[in-house]
PDB file of C-alpha atoms and ligand atoms in Angstrom:
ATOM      1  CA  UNK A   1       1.815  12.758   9.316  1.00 64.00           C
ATOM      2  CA  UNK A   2       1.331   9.141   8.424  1.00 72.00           C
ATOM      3  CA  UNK A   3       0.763   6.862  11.385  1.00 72.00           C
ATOM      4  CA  UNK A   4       2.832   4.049  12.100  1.00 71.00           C
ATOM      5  CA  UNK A   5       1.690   1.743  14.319  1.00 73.00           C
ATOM      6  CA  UNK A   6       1.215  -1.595  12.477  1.00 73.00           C
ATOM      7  CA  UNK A   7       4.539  -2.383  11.220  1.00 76.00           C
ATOM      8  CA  UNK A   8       6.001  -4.738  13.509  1.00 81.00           C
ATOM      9  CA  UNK A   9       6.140  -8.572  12.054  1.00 86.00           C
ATOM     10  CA  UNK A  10       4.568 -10.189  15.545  1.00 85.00           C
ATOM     11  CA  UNK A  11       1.707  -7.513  15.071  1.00 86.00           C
ATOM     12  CA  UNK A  12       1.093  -8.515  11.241  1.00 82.00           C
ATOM     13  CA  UNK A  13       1.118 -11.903  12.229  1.00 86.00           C
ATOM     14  CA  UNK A  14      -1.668 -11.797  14.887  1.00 86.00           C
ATOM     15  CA  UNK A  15      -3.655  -9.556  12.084  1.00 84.00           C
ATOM     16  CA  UNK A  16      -3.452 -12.256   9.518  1.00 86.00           C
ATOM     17  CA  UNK A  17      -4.647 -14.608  11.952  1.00 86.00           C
ATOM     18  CA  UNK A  18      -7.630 -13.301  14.212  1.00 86.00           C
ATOM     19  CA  UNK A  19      -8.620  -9.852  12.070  1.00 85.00           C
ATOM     20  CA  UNK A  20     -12.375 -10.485  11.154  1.00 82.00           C
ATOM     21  CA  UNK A  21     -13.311 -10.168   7.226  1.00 88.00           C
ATOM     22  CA  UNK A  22     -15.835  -7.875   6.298  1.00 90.00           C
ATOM     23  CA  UNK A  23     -19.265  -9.716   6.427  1.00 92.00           C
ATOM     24  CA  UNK A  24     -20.620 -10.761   3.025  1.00 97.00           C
ATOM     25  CA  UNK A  25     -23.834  -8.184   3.239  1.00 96.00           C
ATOM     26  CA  UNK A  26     -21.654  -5.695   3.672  1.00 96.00           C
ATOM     27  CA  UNK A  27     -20.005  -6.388   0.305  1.00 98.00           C
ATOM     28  CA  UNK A  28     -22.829  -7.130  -1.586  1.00 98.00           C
ATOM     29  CA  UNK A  29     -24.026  -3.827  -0.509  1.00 97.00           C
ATOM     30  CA  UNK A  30     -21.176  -2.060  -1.697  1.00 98.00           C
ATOM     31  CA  UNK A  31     -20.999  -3.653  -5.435  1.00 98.00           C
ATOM     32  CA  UNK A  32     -24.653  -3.184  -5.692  1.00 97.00           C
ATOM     33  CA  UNK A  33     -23.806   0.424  -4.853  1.00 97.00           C
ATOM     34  CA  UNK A  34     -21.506   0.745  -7.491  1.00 97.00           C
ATOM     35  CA  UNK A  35     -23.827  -1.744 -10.320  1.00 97.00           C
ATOM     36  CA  UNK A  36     -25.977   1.112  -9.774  1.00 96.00           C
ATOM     37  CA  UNK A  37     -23.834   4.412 -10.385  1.00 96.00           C
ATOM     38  CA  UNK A  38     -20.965   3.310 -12.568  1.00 96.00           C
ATOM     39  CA  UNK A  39     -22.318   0.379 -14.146  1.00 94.00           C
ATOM     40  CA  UNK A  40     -20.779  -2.969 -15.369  1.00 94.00           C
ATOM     41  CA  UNK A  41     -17.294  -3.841 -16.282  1.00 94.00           C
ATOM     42  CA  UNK A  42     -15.315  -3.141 -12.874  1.00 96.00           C
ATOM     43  CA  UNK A  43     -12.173  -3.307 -13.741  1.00 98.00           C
ATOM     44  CA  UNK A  44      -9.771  -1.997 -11.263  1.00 98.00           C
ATOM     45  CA  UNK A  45     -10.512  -2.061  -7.262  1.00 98.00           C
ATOM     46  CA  UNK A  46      -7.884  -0.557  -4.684  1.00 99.00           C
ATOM     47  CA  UNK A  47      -8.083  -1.537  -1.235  1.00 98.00           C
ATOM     48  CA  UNK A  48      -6.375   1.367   0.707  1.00 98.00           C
ATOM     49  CA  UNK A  49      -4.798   0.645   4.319  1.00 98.00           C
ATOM     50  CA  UNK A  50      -5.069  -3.289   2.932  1.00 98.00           C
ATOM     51  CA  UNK A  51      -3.026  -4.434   6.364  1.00 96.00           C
ATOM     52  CA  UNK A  52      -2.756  -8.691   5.439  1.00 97.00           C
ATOM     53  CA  UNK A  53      -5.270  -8.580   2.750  1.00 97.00           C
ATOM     54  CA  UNK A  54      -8.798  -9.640   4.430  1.00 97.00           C
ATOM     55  CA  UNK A  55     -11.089  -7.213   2.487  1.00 98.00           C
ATOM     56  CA  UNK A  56      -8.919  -7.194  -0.511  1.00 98.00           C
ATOM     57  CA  UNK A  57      -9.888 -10.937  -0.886  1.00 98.00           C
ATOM     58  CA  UNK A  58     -13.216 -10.092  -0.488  1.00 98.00           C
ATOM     59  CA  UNK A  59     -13.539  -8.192  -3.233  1.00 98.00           C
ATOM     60  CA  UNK A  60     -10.735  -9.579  -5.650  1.00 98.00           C
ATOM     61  CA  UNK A  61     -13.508 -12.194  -7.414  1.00 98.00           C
ATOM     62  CA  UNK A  62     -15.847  -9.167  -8.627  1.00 98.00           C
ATOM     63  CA  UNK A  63     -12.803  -7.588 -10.220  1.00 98.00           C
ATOM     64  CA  UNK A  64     -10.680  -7.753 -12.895  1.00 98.00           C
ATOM     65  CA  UNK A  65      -7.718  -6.158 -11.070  1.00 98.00           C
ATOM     66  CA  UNK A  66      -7.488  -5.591  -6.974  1.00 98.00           C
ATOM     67  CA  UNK A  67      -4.518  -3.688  -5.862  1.00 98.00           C
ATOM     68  CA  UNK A  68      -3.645  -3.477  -1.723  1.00 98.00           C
ATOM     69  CA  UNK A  69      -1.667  -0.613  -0.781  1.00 98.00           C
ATOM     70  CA  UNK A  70      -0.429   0.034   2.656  1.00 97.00           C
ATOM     71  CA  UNK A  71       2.149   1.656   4.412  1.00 96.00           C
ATOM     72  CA  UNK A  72       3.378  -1.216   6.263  1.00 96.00           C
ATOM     73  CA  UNK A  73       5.712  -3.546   4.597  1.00 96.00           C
ATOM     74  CA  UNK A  74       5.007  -6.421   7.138  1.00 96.00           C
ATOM     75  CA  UNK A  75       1.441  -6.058   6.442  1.00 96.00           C
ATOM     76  CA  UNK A  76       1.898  -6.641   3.247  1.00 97.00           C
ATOM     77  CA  UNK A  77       4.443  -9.808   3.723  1.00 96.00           C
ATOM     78  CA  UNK A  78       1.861 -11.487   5.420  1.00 96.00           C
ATOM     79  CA  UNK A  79      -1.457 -10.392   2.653  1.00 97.00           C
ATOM     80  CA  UNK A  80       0.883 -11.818   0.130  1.00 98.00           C
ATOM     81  CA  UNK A  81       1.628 -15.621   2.067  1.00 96.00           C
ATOM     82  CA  UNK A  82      -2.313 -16.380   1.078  1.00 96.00           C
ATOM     83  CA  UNK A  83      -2.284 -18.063  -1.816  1.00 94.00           C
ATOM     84  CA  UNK A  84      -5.322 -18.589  -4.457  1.00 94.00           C
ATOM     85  CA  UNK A  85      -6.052 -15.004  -5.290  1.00 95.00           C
ATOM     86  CA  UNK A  86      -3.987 -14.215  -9.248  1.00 96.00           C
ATOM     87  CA  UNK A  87      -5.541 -11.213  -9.584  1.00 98.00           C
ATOM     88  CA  UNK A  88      -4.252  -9.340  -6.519  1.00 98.00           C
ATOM     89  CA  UNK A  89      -0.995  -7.398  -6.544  1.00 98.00           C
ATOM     90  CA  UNK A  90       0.167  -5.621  -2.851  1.00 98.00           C
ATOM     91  CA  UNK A  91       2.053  -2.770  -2.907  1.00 98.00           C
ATOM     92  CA  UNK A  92       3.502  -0.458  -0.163  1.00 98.00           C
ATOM     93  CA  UNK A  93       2.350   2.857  -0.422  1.00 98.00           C
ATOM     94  CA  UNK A  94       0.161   5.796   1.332  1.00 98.00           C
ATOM     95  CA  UNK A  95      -3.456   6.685   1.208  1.00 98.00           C
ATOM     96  CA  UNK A  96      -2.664  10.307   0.499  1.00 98.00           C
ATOM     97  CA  UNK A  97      -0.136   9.699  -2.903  1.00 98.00           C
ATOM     98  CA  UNK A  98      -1.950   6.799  -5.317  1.00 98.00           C
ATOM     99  CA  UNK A  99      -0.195   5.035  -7.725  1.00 98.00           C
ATOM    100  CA  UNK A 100      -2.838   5.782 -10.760  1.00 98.00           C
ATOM    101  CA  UNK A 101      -3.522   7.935 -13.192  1.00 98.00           C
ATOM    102  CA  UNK A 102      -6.255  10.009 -13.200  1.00 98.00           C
ATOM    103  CA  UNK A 103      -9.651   8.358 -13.687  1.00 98.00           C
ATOM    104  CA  UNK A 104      -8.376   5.103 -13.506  1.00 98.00           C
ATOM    105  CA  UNK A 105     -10.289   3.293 -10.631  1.00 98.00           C
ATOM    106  CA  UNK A 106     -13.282   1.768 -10.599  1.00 98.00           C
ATOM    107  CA  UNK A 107     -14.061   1.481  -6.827  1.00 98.00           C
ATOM    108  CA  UNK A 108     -11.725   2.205  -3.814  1.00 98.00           C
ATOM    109  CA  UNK A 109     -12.004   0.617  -0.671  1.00 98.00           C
ATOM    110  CA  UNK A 110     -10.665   0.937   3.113  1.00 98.00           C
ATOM    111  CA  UNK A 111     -12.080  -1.344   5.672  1.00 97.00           C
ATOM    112  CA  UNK A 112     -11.131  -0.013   9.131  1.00 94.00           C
ATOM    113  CA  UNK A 113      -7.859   2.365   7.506  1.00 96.00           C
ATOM    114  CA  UNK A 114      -9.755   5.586   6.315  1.00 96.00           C
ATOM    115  CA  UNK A 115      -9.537   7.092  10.269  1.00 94.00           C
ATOM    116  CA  UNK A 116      -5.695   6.922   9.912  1.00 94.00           C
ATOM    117  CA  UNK A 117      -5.521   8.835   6.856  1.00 96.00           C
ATOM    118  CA  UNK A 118      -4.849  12.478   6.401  1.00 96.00           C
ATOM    119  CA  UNK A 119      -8.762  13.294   5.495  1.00 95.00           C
ATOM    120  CA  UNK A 120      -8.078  16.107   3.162  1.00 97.00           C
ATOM    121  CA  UNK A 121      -4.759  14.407   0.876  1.00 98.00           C
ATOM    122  CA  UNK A 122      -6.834  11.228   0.703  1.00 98.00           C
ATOM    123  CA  UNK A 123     -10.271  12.762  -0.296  1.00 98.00           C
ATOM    124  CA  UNK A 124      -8.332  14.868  -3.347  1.00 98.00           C
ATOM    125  CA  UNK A 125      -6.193  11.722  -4.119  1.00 98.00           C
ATOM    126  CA  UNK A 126      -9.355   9.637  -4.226  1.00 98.00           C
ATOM    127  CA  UNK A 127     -11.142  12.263  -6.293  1.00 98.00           C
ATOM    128  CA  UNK A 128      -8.277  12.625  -8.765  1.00 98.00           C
ATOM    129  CA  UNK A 129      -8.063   8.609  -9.037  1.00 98.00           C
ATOM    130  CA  UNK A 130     -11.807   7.902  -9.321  1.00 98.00           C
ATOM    131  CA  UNK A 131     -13.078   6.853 -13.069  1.00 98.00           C
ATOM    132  CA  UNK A 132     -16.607   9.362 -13.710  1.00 96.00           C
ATOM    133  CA  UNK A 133     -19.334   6.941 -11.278  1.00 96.00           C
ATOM    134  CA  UNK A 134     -16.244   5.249  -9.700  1.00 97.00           C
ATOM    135  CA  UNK A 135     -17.071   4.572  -6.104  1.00 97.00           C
ATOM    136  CA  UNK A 136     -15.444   4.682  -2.563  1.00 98.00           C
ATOM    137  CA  UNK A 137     -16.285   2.971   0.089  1.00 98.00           C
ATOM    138  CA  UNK A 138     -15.224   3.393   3.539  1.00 97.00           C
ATOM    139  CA  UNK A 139     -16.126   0.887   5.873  1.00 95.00           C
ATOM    140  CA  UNK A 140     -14.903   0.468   9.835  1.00 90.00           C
ATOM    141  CA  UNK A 141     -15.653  -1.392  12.821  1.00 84.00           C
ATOM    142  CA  UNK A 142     -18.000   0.902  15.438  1.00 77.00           C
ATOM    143  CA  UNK A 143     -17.291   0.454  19.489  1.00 76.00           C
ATOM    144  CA  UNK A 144     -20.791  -1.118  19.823  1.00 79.00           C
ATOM    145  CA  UNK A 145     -19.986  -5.005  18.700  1.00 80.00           C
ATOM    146  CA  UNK A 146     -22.225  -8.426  20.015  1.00 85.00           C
ATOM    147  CA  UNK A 147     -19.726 -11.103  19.936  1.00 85.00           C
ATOM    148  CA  UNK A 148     -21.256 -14.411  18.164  1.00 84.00           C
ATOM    149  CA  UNK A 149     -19.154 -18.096  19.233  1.00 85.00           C
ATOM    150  CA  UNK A 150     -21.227 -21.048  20.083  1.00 89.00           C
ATOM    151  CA  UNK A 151     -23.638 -20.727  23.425  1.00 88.00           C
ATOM    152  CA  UNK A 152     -21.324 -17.984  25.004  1.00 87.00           C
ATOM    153  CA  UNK A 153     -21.781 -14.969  22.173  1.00 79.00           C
ATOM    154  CA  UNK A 154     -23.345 -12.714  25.334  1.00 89.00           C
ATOM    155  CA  UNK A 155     -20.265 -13.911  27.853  1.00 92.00           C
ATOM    156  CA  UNK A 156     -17.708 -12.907  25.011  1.00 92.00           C
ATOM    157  CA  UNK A 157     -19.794  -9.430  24.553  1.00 92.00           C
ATOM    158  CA  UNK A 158     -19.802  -8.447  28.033  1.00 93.00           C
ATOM    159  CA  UNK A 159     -16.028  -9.255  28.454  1.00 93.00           C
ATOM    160  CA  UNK A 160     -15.520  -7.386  25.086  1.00 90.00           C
ATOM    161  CA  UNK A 161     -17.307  -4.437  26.298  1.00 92.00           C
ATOM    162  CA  UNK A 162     -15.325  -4.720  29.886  1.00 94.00           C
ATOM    163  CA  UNK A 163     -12.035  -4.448  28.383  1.00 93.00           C
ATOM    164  CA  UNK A 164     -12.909  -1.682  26.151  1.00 89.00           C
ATOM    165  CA  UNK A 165     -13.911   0.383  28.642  1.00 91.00           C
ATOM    166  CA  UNK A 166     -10.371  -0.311  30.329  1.00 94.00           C
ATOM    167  CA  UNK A 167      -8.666   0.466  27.339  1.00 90.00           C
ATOM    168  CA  UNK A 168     -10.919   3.267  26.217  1.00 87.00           C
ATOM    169  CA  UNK A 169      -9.192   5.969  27.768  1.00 89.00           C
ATOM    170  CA  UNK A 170      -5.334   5.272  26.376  1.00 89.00           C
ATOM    171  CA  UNK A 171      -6.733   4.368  22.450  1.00 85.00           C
ATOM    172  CA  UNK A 172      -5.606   7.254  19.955  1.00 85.00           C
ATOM    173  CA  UNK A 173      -7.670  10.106  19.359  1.00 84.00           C
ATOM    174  CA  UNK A 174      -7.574   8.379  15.463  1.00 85.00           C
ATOM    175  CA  UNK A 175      -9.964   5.454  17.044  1.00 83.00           C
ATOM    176  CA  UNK A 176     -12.182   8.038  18.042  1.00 83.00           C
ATOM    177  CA  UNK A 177     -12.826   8.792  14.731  1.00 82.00           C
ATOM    178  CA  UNK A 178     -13.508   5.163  14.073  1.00 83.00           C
ATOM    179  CA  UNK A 179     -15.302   4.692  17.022  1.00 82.00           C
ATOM    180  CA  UNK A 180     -17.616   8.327  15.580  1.00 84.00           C
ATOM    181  CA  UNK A 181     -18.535   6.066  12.335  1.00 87.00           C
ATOM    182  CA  UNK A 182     -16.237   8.153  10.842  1.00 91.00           C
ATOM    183  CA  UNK A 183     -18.217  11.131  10.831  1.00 91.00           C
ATOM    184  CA  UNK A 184     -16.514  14.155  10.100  1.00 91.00           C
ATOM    185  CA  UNK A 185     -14.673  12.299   7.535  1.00 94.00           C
ATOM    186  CA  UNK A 186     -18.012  11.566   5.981  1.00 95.00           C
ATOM    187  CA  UNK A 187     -19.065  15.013   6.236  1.00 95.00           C
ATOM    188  CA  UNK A 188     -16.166  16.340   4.419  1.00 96.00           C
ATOM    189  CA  UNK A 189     -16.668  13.822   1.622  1.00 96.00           C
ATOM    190  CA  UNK A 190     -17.487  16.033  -1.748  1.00 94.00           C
ATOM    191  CA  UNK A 191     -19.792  13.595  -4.040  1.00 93.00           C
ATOM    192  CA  UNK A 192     -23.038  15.015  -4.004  1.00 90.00           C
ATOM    193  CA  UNK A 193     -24.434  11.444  -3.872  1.00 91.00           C
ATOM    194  CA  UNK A 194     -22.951   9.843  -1.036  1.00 94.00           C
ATOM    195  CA  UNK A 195     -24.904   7.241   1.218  1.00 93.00           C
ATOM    196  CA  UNK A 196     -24.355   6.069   4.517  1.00 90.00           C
TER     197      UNK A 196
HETATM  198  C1  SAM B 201      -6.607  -1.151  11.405  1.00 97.10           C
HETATM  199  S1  SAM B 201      -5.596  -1.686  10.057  1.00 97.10           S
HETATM  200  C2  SAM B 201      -6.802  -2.337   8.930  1.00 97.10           C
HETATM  201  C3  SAM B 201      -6.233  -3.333   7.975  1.00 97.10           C
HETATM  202  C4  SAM B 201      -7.262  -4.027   7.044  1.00 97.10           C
HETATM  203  N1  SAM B 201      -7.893  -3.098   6.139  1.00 97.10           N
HETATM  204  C5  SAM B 201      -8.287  -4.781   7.841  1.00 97.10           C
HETATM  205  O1  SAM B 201      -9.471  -4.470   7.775  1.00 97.10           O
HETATM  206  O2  SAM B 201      -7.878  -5.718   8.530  1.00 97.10           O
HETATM  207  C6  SAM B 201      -5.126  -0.156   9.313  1.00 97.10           C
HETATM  208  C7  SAM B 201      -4.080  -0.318   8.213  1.00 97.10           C
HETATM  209  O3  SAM B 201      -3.916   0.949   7.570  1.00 97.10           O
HETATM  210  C8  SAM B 201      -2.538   1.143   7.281  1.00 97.10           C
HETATM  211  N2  SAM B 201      -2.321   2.580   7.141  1.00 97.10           N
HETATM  212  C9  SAM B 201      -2.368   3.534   8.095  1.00 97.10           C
HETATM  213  N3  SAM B 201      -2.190   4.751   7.565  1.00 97.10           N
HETATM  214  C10 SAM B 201      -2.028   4.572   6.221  1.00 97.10           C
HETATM  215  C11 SAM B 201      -1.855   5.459   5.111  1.00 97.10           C
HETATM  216  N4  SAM B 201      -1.798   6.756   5.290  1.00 97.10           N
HETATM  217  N5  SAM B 201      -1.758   4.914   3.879  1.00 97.10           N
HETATM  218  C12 SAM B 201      -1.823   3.572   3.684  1.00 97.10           C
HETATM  219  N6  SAM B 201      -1.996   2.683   4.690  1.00 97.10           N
HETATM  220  C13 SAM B 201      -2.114   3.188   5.947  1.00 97.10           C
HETATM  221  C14 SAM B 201      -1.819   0.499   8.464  1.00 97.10           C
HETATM  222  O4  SAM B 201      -0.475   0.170   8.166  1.00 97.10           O
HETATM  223  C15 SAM B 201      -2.697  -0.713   8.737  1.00 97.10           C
HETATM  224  O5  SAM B 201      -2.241  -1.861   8.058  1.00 97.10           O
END
């Protein structure tokens, strides 16, 4: 079953606008990851579950090719209104069915997606899709955040926390697995050479 529930225009809107990009450490960490097992030129990058395009940005520069692929169409609208980035193509599709031919990608991505996914389509799609030392990297955005704005970072961090607690209980069992650093998913992962 592929879940649904980020297709409406409003919704993609309010993504585009507040969704937080991946911090820079966080993508150096990953392209030093894959410097060091596949080695220098990177040519194609796929950023699965893209939503409006944050961490496909972030990685377009490094890359001679980024594709975005994600289920939602208005997603997609809205990753495509930012202008500046040539090199990017978006393109509506699932996690679990790639567009590529085998061995054909130098590092897949999905920043906050991979808990939607179907865990055992994706991992044999990403595995089929992966050059030999191609990467994947699945990042996501754990329950425990400190809020930084100004002089009120620890005011915006308790009334995070107080909401979330509120909410907790009615979030999809899929968040869990977000919320779990995406655990069992990372348990079921099959390179021998994984890293947390
Ligand atoms: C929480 S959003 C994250 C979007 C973006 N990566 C970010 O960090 O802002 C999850 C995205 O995954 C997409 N999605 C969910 N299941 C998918 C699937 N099976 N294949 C492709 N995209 C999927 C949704 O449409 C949504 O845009």
């Amino acid at each position: 079953m592929t879940h649904r529930l980020f297709e409406e225009k409003h919704h993609a809107s309010i993504y585009q606008k507040y969704r937080f990009v991946p911090p820079d450490e966080v993508r150096d960490i990953i392209l030093q990851y894959l410097d060091r097992k596949k080695g220098r030129p990177h040519a194609l990058a796929v950023d699965l579950g893209c939503g409006t395009g944050q961490n496909s940005r972030l990685f377009a520069p490094y890359f001679k090719e980024m594709v975005g692929i994600d289920i939602s169409e208005c997603q997609l609208e809205e990753a495509k209104t930012v202008p500046g980035f040539n090199n990017i193509t978006y393109r509506k599709g699932t996690a679990e069915e790639l567009p590529f031919p085998d061995g054909s990608v130098d590092l897949l991505t999905a920043a906050s997606a991979a808990h939607w996914f179907d865990q055992q389509r994706f991992l044999m799609e990403a595995t089929r899709v992966l050059k030999p030392h191609g990467c994947m990297a699945l990042t996501c955005i754990a329950n425990s955040l400190s809020l930084h704005y100004g002089s009120c970072g620890d005011r915006l961090t308790d009334i995070y926390n107080e909401v979330n607690k509120v909410l907790l209980p009615y979030t999809s069992t899929q968040v869990d697995v977000a919320y779990s650093k995406l655990e069992g998913l990372y348990a079921a992962i099959p390179f021998p050479d994984k890293e947390r």
